[in-house]
Short mmCIF file of C-alpha atoms in Angstrom, two decimals:
data_model
loop_
_atom_site.label_atom_id
_atom_site.label_comp_id
_atom_site.label_asym_id
_atom_site.label_seq_id
_atom_site.Cartn_x
_atom_site.Cartn_y
_atom_site.Cartn_z
CA MET T 1 85.60 90.88 107.50
CA PHE T 2 88.47 88.65 106.50
CA LEU T 3 91.46 88.94 104.19
CA SER T 4 93.58 85.85 103.75
CA ILE T 5 97.31 86.02 104.26
CA THR T 6 97.62 85.28 100.54
CA ASP T 7 95.56 88.40 99.80
CA VAL T 8 97.60 90.67 102.05
CA PHE T 9 100.90 89.18 100.87
CA LYS T 10 100.61 88.76 97.10
CA ILE T 11 103.59 87.57 95.09
CA GLY T 12 103.86 89.92 92.14
CA VAL T 13 106.01 92.36 90.21
CA GLY T 14 107.32 95.89 90.80
CA PRO T 15 107.38 98.78 90.88
CA SER T 16 103.86 99.35 92.27
CA SER T 17 101.04 97.15 93.49
CA SER T 18 98.39 99.80 92.76
CA HIS T 19 99.95 101.25 89.59
CA THR T 20 101.47 98.12 88.04
CA MET T 21 99.92 94.96 89.49
CA GLY T 22 96.41 96.41 89.79
CA PRO T 23 96.19 97.70 86.20
CA MET T 24 97.62 94.43 84.87
CA THR T 25 94.95 92.53 86.79
CA ALA T 26 92.23 94.96 85.67
CA ALA T 27 93.13 94.35 82.04
CA ALA T 28 92.85 90.60 82.55
CA LEU T 29 89.47 91.05 84.25
CA PHE T 30 88.24 93.14 81.33
CA LEU T 31 89.18 90.40 78.87
CA ALA T 32 87.39 87.89 81.11
CA ASP T 33 84.29 90.10 80.98
CA LEU T 34 84.43 90.11 77.19
CA ARG T 35 84.94 86.32 77.05
CA GLY T 36 82.14 85.76 79.54
CA GLY T 37 79.57 87.32 77.31
CA ALA T 38 79.39 90.71 79.03
CA GLU T 39 76.25 92.45 77.93
CA ARG T 40 77.14 94.58 74.95
CA ILE T 41 75.74 98.04 74.42
CA PRO T 42 72.54 97.85 72.34
CA GLY T 43 73.16 98.35 68.63
CA ALA T 44 76.79 97.24 68.69
CA GLY T 45 78.13 94.91 66.04
CA ASP T 46 81.11 92.56 66.22
CA LEU T 47 83.87 93.28 68.74
CA GLY T 48 86.85 95.04 67.16
CA THR T 49 88.82 97.60 69.21
CA VAL T 50 89.89 98.23 72.83
CA THR T 51 91.08 101.40 74.62
CA VAL T 52 91.79 102.27 78.26
CA THR T 53 91.79 105.66 79.99
CA LEU T 54 93.83 106.23 83.15
CA HIS T 55 92.47 108.70 85.70
CA GLY T 56 93.83 110.41 88.79
CA SER T 57 97.09 109.13 90.24
CA LEU T 58 97.29 106.44 87.56
CA ALA T 59 97.54 109.21 84.97
CA PHE T 60 99.84 111.56 86.88
CA THR T 61 102.40 108.92 87.85
CA GLY T 62 101.54 106.24 85.33
CA LYS T 63 104.66 106.70 83.24
CA GLY T 64 106.94 106.43 86.25
CA HIS T 65 105.14 103.33 87.47
CA ALA T 66 104.94 101.75 83.98
CA THR T 67 101.14 101.63 84.23
CA ASP T 68 100.70 101.82 80.47
CA ARG T 69 103.03 98.85 80.03
CA ALA T 70 101.19 96.92 82.76
CA VAL T 71 97.87 97.46 80.97
CA ARG T 72 99.35 96.27 77.69
CA LEU T 73 100.77 93.14 79.27
CA GLY T 74 97.50 92.42 81.06
CA LEU T 75 95.66 92.61 77.76
CA LEU T 76 98.25 90.19 76.39
CA GLY T 77 97.38 87.65 79.08
CA MET T 78 100.10 88.27 81.68
CA GLU T 79 99.36 88.21 85.41
CA PRO T 80 101.47 89.58 88.29
CA ALA T 81 101.88 86.28 90.14
CA THR T 82 103.32 84.47 87.11
CA PHE T 83 105.09 87.42 85.47
CA ASP T 84 108.11 86.52 83.31
CA ALA T 85 110.20 89.51 82.24
CA ASP T 86 111.66 87.87 79.13
CA ILE T 87 108.27 86.75 77.83
CA ALA T 88 106.84 90.18 78.63
CA GLU T 89 109.44 91.99 76.52
CA ALA T 90 108.79 89.74 73.53
CA LEU T 91 105.00 90.09 73.77
CA ASP T 92 105.18 93.86 74.17
CA ALA T 93 107.48 94.23 71.17
CA ASP T 94 105.13 92.14 69.05
CA LEU T 95 102.14 94.26 70.13
CA HIS T 96 103.93 97.45 69.09
CA ALA T 97 104.63 95.88 65.70
CA THR T 98 101.20 94.36 64.99
CA LYS T 99 98.92 96.69 67.00
CA THR T 100 96.71 93.64 67.54
CA ILE T 101 95.75 91.70 70.65
CA LEU T 102 95.30 87.98 70.12
CA ALA T 103 93.46 86.72 73.20
CA ASP T 104 92.05 83.23 73.66
CA GLY T 105 88.31 83.10 73.13
CA LEU T 106 88.13 86.53 71.45
CA PRO T 107 88.48 87.82 67.91
CA PRO T 108 91.63 89.81 67.04
CA LEU T 109 91.36 93.19 68.78
CA ARG T 110 92.84 96.36 67.34
CA PHE T 111 94.96 98.15 69.94
CA ASP T 112 97.61 100.77 69.25
CA PRO T 113 99.85 100.81 72.35
CA ASP T 114 100.99 104.37 71.61
CA LYS T 115 97.48 105.80 71.28
CA ASP T 116 94.98 103.54 73.01
CA VAL T 117 96.27 103.99 76.57
CA ILE T 118 95.00 107.49 77.33
CA PHE T 119 96.29 109.58 80.24
CA ASP T 120 93.52 111.83 81.58
CA TYR T 121 95.11 114.57 83.72
CA GLY T 122 91.79 116.08 84.74
CA PRO T 123 90.06 115.55 88.10
CA ALA T 124 90.13 112.03 89.51
CA LEU T 125 86.94 109.96 89.45
CA ASP T 126 84.82 110.23 92.57
CA LEU T 127 85.26 106.82 94.18
CA HIS T 128 89.07 106.51 94.23
CA ALA T 129 92.20 108.20 92.91
CA ASN T 130 93.26 105.12 90.93
CA ALA T 131 90.75 104.49 88.15
CA LEU T 132 90.89 102.78 84.75
CA VAL T 133 88.06 102.90 82.23
CA PHE T 134 88.24 100.14 79.64
CA ARG T 135 86.18 100.57 76.48
CA ALA T 136 85.52 98.09 73.71
CA PHE T 137 84.19 99.18 70.31
CA ASP T 138 82.74 97.20 67.45
CA THR T 139 84.35 96.95 64.04
CA GLY T 140 82.47 100.08 62.97
CA GLY T 141 83.74 102.14 65.93
CA ARG T 142 80.47 102.04 67.90
CA PRO T 143 80.61 101.45 71.71
CA TYR T 144 80.44 97.74 72.51
CA TYR T 145 81.18 97.42 76.25
CA THR T 146 82.58 99.69 79.00
CA GLN T 147 83.82 98.87 82.50
CA THR T 148 85.46 101.00 85.18
CA TYR T 149 87.97 99.42 87.55
CA TYR T 150 89.59 100.88 90.65
CA SER T 151 93.06 99.82 91.78
CA VAL T 152 92.55 100.31 95.51
CA GLY T 153 96.03 99.43 96.79
CA GLY T 154 97.98 96.26 97.43
CA GLY T 155 97.09 94.85 94.01
CA PHE T 156 93.37 94.73 94.86
CA VAL T 157 91.04 95.65 91.98
CA MET T 158 87.31 96.36 92.14
CA THR T 159 84.69 97.34 89.60
CA GLU T 160 82.72 100.50 90.19
CA ALA T 161 79.72 98.44 91.33
CA GLU T 162 81.84 96.40 93.73
CA LEU T 163 83.49 99.46 95.27
CA ARG T 164 80.14 101.19 95.74
CA ALA T 165 78.73 98.05 97.36
CA GLU T 166 81.68 97.81 99.72
CA ARG T 167 81.36 101.44 100.77
CA ASP T 168 77.68 100.87 101.40
CA GLY T 169 78.63 98.09 103.81
CA GLY T 170 77.99 95.13 101.54
CA THR T 171 80.19 92.39 100.10
CA THR T 172 81.30 91.67 96.55
CA ALA T 173 81.53 88.63 94.32
CA ARG T 174 85.30 88.59 94.78
CA THR T 175 85.16 89.04 98.58
CA PRO T 176 82.55 86.51 99.78
CA GLU T 177 81.64 86.21 103.44
CA HIS T 178 82.25 82.87 105.14
CA ALA T 179 81.57 81.64 108.63
CA TYR T 180 85.12 82.28 109.82
CA PRO T 181 85.60 81.27 113.45
CA TYR T 182 87.26 84.59 114.30
CA ALA T 183 85.81 87.17 111.90
CA PHE T 184 87.01 90.25 113.78
CA ALA T 185 86.48 93.54 111.94
CA THR T 186 88.24 95.77 114.48
CA ALA T 187 91.19 95.49 116.82
CA ARG T 188 88.77 95.75 119.73
CA GLU T 189 86.87 92.71 118.48
CA MET T 190 90.16 90.90 117.87
CA LEU T 191 91.26 91.45 121.46
CA ALA T 192 87.85 90.45 122.82
CA MET T 193 87.82 87.21 120.80
CA GLY T 194 91.32 86.42 122.00
CA GLU T 195 90.29 87.01 125.60
CA VAL T 196 87.27 84.70 125.32
CA SER T 197 89.03 81.95 123.36
CA GLY T 198 92.40 82.11 125.09
CA LYS T 199 94.05 82.13 121.67
CA SER T 200 96.76 84.39 120.32
CA ILE T 201 96.14 86.60 117.29
CA ALA T 202 98.26 84.22 115.20
CA GLN T 203 96.22 81.23 116.38
CA MET T 204 92.95 82.93 115.53
CA LYS T 205 94.29 83.97 112.14
CA ARG T 206 95.48 80.42 111.50
CA ALA T 207 92.02 79.05 112.30
CA ASN T 208 90.50 81.44 109.76
CA GLU T 209 93.09 80.53 107.14
CA ALA T 210 92.39 76.82 107.61
CA LEU T 211 88.87 77.40 106.32
CA ILE T 212 90.40 78.47 102.99
CA HIS T 213 93.66 76.55 102.75
CA GLY T 214 92.92 73.46 104.84
CA GLY T 215 96.09 71.71 105.93
CA ALA T 216 98.24 73.80 103.59
CA VAL T 217 98.40 76.92 105.77
CA ASP T 218 102.06 76.45 106.70
CA ALA T 219 102.96 75.74 103.08
CA LYS T 220 101.28 78.99 102.00
CA ILE T 221 103.08 80.97 104.70
CA ASP T 222 106.43 79.37 103.87
CA ALA T 223 105.99 80.18 100.18
CA ILE T 224 105.33 83.82 101.03
CA TRP T 225 108.41 83.97 103.25
CA ALA T 226 110.56 82.23 100.62
CA ALA T 227 109.57 84.90 98.07
CA MET T 228 110.37 87.67 100.57
CA ASP T 229 113.67 86.09 101.56
CA ASP T 230 114.73 85.51 97.96
CA CYS T 231 113.92 89.13 97.15
CA ILE T 232 116.22 90.31 99.95
CA ASP T 233 119.01 88.06 98.68
CA ARG T 234 118.66 89.30 95.09
CA GLY T 235 118.76 92.90 96.26
CA LEU T 236 121.85 92.29 98.39
CA ALA T 237 123.65 90.68 95.44
CA THR T 238 122.85 93.29 92.78
CA ASP T 239 124.26 96.73 92.12
CA GLY T 240 124.00 99.30 89.32
CA ILE T 241 121.67 102.14 88.37
CA LEU T 242 117.91 101.83 88.81
CA PRO T 243 115.77 102.45 85.71
CA GLY T 244 113.61 105.53 85.21
CA GLY T 245 115.98 108.41 84.56
CA LEU T 246 116.79 109.62 88.09
CA ASN T 247 120.10 107.72 87.98
CA VAL T 248 119.58 106.43 91.51
CA ARG T 249 122.31 103.94 92.37
CA ARG T 250 121.56 100.74 94.23
CA ARG T 251 123.21 100.85 97.66
CA ALA T 252 122.13 97.68 99.45
CA ARG T 253 124.96 95.50 98.15
CA ALA T 254 127.71 97.95 99.14
CA ILE T 255 126.22 98.53 102.60
CA HIS T 256 125.83 94.79 103.12
CA ASP T 257 129.46 94.17 102.14
CA LYS T 258 130.60 96.73 104.71
CA LEU T 259 128.43 95.18 107.41
CA LEU T 260 129.85 91.74 106.69
CA ALA T 261 133.41 93.11 106.80
CA GLU T 262 132.80 94.61 110.25
CA ARG T 263 131.65 91.34 111.80
CA GLY T 264 134.03 90.06 114.44
CA THR T 265 136.25 93.15 114.36
CA ASN T 266 134.84 94.94 117.44
CA GLN T 267 134.42 98.02 115.24
CA ALA T 268 130.65 98.00 114.95
CA GLN T 269 128.66 100.62 116.84
CA PRO T 270 125.78 99.46 119.08
CA HIS T 271 123.26 100.87 116.61
CA VAL T 272 124.54 98.61 113.81
CA ALA T 273 121.30 96.60 114.19
CA ASN T 274 119.54 99.54 112.52
CA ASP T 275 121.88 99.22 109.55
CA TRP T 276 121.06 95.53 109.16
CA MET T 277 117.32 96.26 109.22
CA SER T 278 117.82 99.10 106.76
CA VAL T 279 119.86 97.11 104.28
CA TYR T 280 117.32 94.28 104.21
CA ALA T 281 114.50 96.74 103.49
CA MET T 282 116.50 98.68 100.91
CA ALA T 283 117.41 95.45 99.11
CA VAL T 284 113.72 94.65 98.64
CA ASN T 285 112.73 98.11 97.49
CA GLU T 286 115.62 98.37 95.07
CA GLU T 287 114.38 95.13 93.54
CA ASN T 288 110.87 96.58 93.43
CA ALA T 289 112.09 99.79 91.77
CA ALA T 290 113.81 97.67 89.13
CA GLY T 291 110.54 95.86 88.34
CA GLY T 292 111.58 92.64 90.04
CA LYS T 293 109.58 89.94 91.83
CA VAL T 294 108.32 91.19 95.21
CA VAL T 295 105.58 90.52 97.74
CA THR T 296 102.96 93.16 98.52
CA SER T 297 103.46 93.89 102.21
CA PRO T 298 100.79 95.27 102.10
CA THR T 299 101.84 97.19 98.95
CA ASN T 300 104.86 97.19 96.66
CA GLY T 301 105.85 100.69 97.73
CA ALA T 302 106.06 99.37 101.31
CA ALA T 303 107.29 95.88 100.37
CA GLY T 304 110.57 96.10 102.30
CA VAL T 305 109.36 96.63 105.87
CA VAL T 306 107.84 93.27 106.81
CA PRO T 307 110.54 91.17 105.06
CA ALA T 308 113.27 93.26 106.71
CA VAL T 309 111.78 92.74 110.17
CA GLY T 310 111.25 89.04 109.39
CA ARG T 311 114.92 88.64 108.39
CA TYR T 312 115.97 90.63 111.45
CA TYR T 313 113.96 88.28 113.67
CA ARG T 314 115.32 85.15 112.00
CA ASP T 315 118.98 86.13 111.81
CA HIS T 316 119.48 88.49 114.76
CA CYS T 317 116.95 87.78 117.52
CA VAL T 318 117.66 85.34 120.34
CA GLY T 319 115.46 82.24 120.23
CA ALA T 320 114.07 82.74 116.71
CA THR T 321 112.19 79.74 115.31
CA SER T 322 110.42 78.80 112.09
CA GLN T 323 107.11 78.80 113.93
CA GLY T 324 107.88 82.24 115.31
CA LEU T 325 108.42 83.49 111.78
CA ARG T 326 105.08 82.02 110.72
CA ASP T 327 103.38 83.70 113.67
CA LEU T 328 105.05 86.97 112.66
CA LEU T 329 103.52 86.79 109.18
CA LEU T 330 100.11 85.60 110.38
CA THR T 331 99.89 88.42 112.91
CA ALA T 332 101.14 90.99 110.41
CA ALA T 333 98.49 89.87 107.94
CA ALA T 334 95.77 90.19 110.60
CA ILE T 335 96.77 93.80 111.29
CA GLY T 336 97.06 94.59 107.58
CA GLY T 337 93.57 93.27 107.00
CA LEU T 338 92.16 95.46 109.76
CA ILE T 339 93.81 98.58 108.36
CA LYS T 340 92.64 97.90 104.81
CA HIS T 341 89.10 97.16 105.98
CA ASN T 342 88.77 100.23 108.18
CA ALA T 343 90.95 102.76 106.34
CA SER T 344 93.22 102.33 103.31
CA ILE T 345 96.60 100.97 102.23
CA SER T 346 96.65 103.13 99.08
CA GLY T 347 99.17 105.95 98.85
CA ALA T 348 97.01 107.61 96.22
CA GLU T 349 94.11 107.68 98.68
CA VAL T 350 95.72 108.47 102.06
CA GLY T 351 99.42 109.10 101.44
CA CYS T 352 102.37 106.97 102.52
CA GLN T 353 100.98 106.67 106.05
CA GLY T 354 98.70 104.06 104.45
CA GLU T 355 101.62 102.21 102.86
CA VAL T 356 104.81 102.36 104.95
CA GLY T 357 102.77 103.30 108.03
CA SER T 358 100.58 100.23 107.63
CA ALA T 359 103.60 98.04 106.88
CA ALA T 360 105.35 99.26 110.03
CA ALA T 361 102.26 98.52 112.12
CA MET T 362 102.06 95.04 110.62
CA ALA T 363 105.75 94.34 111.17
CA ALA T 364 105.71 95.69 114.73
CA ALA T 365 102.75 93.49 115.64
CA GLY T 366 104.34 90.48 113.96
CA LEU T 367 107.68 90.87 115.71
CA CYS T 368 105.98 91.42 119.05
CA ALA T 369 104.05 88.19 118.52
CA ALA T 370 107.14 86.24 117.49
CA LEU T 371 108.97 87.44 120.61
CA GLY T 372 106.19 86.21 122.88
CA GLY T 373 104.06 89.30 123.29
CA THR T 374 100.50 89.11 124.55
CA ASN T 375 97.61 90.13 122.33
CA ALA T 376 97.40 93.45 124.17
CA GLN T 377 101.12 94.09 123.66
CA ILE T 378 100.78 93.18 119.97
CA GLU T 379 97.93 95.65 119.48
CA ASN T 380 99.99 98.26 121.34
CA ALA T 381 103.00 97.63 119.07
CA ALA T 382 100.90 98.12 115.95
CA GLU T 383 99.41 101.32 117.31
CA ILE T 384 102.80 102.81 118.24
CA ALA T 385 104.21 102.12 114.78
CA LEU T 386 101.18 103.51 112.93
CA GLU T 387 100.81 106.54 115.19
CA HIS T 388 104.32 107.69 114.37
CA HIS T 389 103.73 107.56 110.62
CA LEU T 390 100.56 109.67 110.70
CA GLY T 391 100.54 112.47 108.14
CA MET T 392 103.26 110.94 105.97
CA THR T 393 102.85 112.07 102.37
CA CYS T 394 103.30 110.06 99.18
CA ASP T 395 105.36 112.28 96.88
CA PRO T 396 107.72 110.10 94.80
CA ALA T 397 110.18 111.98 92.62
CA ALA T 398 109.23 111.62 88.94
CA GLY T 399 106.54 109.14 89.92
CA LEU T 400 109.20 106.49 90.54
CA VAL T 401 109.17 104.26 93.61
CA GLN T 402 112.73 105.28 94.45
CA VAL T 403 113.07 108.65 96.22
CA PRO T 404 112.12 108.76 99.07
CA CYS T 405 110.52 105.30 98.99
CA ILE T 406 113.59 103.08 99.34
CA GLU T 407 114.99 104.79 102.44
CA ARG T 408 111.48 105.25 103.81
CA ASN T 409 111.10 101.47 104.01
CA ALA T 410 114.38 101.26 105.92
CA LEU T 411 113.16 103.76 108.51
CA GLY T 412 109.79 102.02 108.64
CA ALA T 413 111.52 98.78 109.62
CA ILE T 414 113.50 100.53 112.34
CA LYS T 415 110.34 102.14 113.72
CA ALA T 416 108.56 98.77 113.65
CA VAL T 417 111.25 97.08 115.75
CA SER T 418 111.35 100.01 118.16
CA ALA T 419 107.56 99.90 118.52
CA ALA T 420 107.61 96.16 119.23
CA SER T 421 110.36 96.62 121.80
CA LEU T 422 108.51 99.43 123.58
CA ALA T 423 105.30 97.40 123.68
CA LEU T 424 107.10 94.38 125.09
CA ARG T 425 108.46 96.55 127.90
CA GLY T 426 104.90 97.35 128.96
CA ASP T 427 101.86 95.32 129.90
CA GLY T 428 99.75 96.21 126.85
CA ALA T 429 97.83 99.02 128.51
CA HIS T 430 98.08 102.27 126.56
CA PHE T 431 96.21 105.49 125.91
CA MET T 432 95.36 105.37 122.17
CA PRO T 433 93.61 102.22 120.85
CA LEU T 434 94.74 100.93 117.46
CA ASP T 435 91.21 101.35 116.06
CA ASN T 436 91.28 105.07 116.89
CA CYS T 437 94.69 105.47 115.29
CA VAL T 438 93.48 103.75 112.12
CA GLN T 439 90.50 106.12 111.99
CA VAL T 440 92.79 109.12 112.44
CA MET T 441 94.95 107.85 109.58
CA LEU T 442 91.91 107.66 107.32
CA GLU T 443 90.68 111.13 108.27
CA THR T 444 94.17 112.60 107.83
CA GLY T 445 94.43 111.00 104.40
CA ARG T 446 91.06 112.32 103.29
CA GLU T 447 92.03 115.85 104.28
CA MET T 448 95.53 115.65 102.78
CA ASP T 449 96.02 117.77 99.67
CA ALA T 450 95.95 115.66 96.51
CA LYS T 451 99.38 116.92 95.45
CA TYR T 452 100.85 114.93 98.35
CA LYS T 453 99.03 111.70 97.45
CA GLU T 454 100.99 110.00 94.66
CA THR T 455 100.43 112.58 91.94
CA SER T 456 104.03 113.86 91.87
CA THR T 457 102.72 117.44 91.90
CA GLY T 458 103.98 118.45 95.35
CA GLY T 459 106.53 117.85 98.08
CA ILE T 460 109.72 115.97 97.31
CA ALA T 461 108.42 115.15 93.84
CA VAL T 462 108.78 118.75 92.65
CA ASN T 463 111.86 119.62 94.66
CA LEU T 464 114.44 117.81 92.57
CA PRO T 465 118.10 118.81 92.95
CA GLU T 466 119.40 121.34 90.49
CA CYS T 467 122.06 119.86 88.26
#
């Protein structure tokens, strides 16, 4: 089991990794299938029309997450990592006018953006709450090709066959197995390998990454951090009202200005460190809510926690170094990979415990590593942070990644730092292993009512203020 740091931390676009980035990627994969000579349904003529049906959480909160727009842009050739907002607006406007997709290597495809993205509000498909069914028809309206994709969180997309194979314990074409030197699949294995090798979690992760990225590991990590850091800066410099209709005002810039004004005045309370962590996280998630450029950490909905803790380490912690920041991200990615492999990072599948809870565990482990923690202390930090997010629901108001998501990232960052600090005060010995906590998170998510798992049909989502 291995997920690269570039898989866990994907540079993409808001507001949602599973509801925006995933569907955009799925649309691109569908076009690739068609270009690659996907086996057409017997009796079909020439390719002519495309439709897509959204199921489960993608249907219930698709409007709030701009899922329909993401699908359109994916069919128009856009990808999350290279997304350009100005180009996107022009392409989308042209599609609405022409109702035709012009894709390289394919004939003109009829596609009415107002009719051919279908929201199915019935029961979710069996394998996952986030499903898209793409259908192609020939020029006479007969079925030509059909494929089902699942957006499984963090921007990851799998076909139905791939997801079934993974759940049966196999591998997929897009997740090949290599002879990684430290292919730990559980935290227990990770600790055992560290004990035998004498290496830290970051060192083991780096050795695995070198198999993929060669001598460019640091460059990859630095690019990820630069994107996170830039996102914080944009959020701290921008104010106004977030899109979507809730009229939520950006607050990060005003809070940041107040924090800067307090410096050197002896007026700051001892807990001001919490405000700095909070404002960094809120800056990121306000950018995400506005559809800006963010890094999945491990998802867009939880994109503020790891960057906030990284900035806190760099700018506020004694003895911070560039290498320490790299170790923070490497360690965080290792923990994120374990959680995704053994449970889920999808709010639609297990609630926000799988998003902000996972992000807090990652950030806690990373900070503990950067501050010199042992492998046992790092595992303890991750467990503390995750344990105290168990049961957290995903109930965004109006399906927008704004309320309670923005503040939730701020509190996730605070919990992460507290967890790292507590772990560093101990020797790494603790009662509940991280693996057990991850399993509890999965079981809790499976038993959680669907209305609390990113459908906007329960909890905060339906308790809007009267006005």
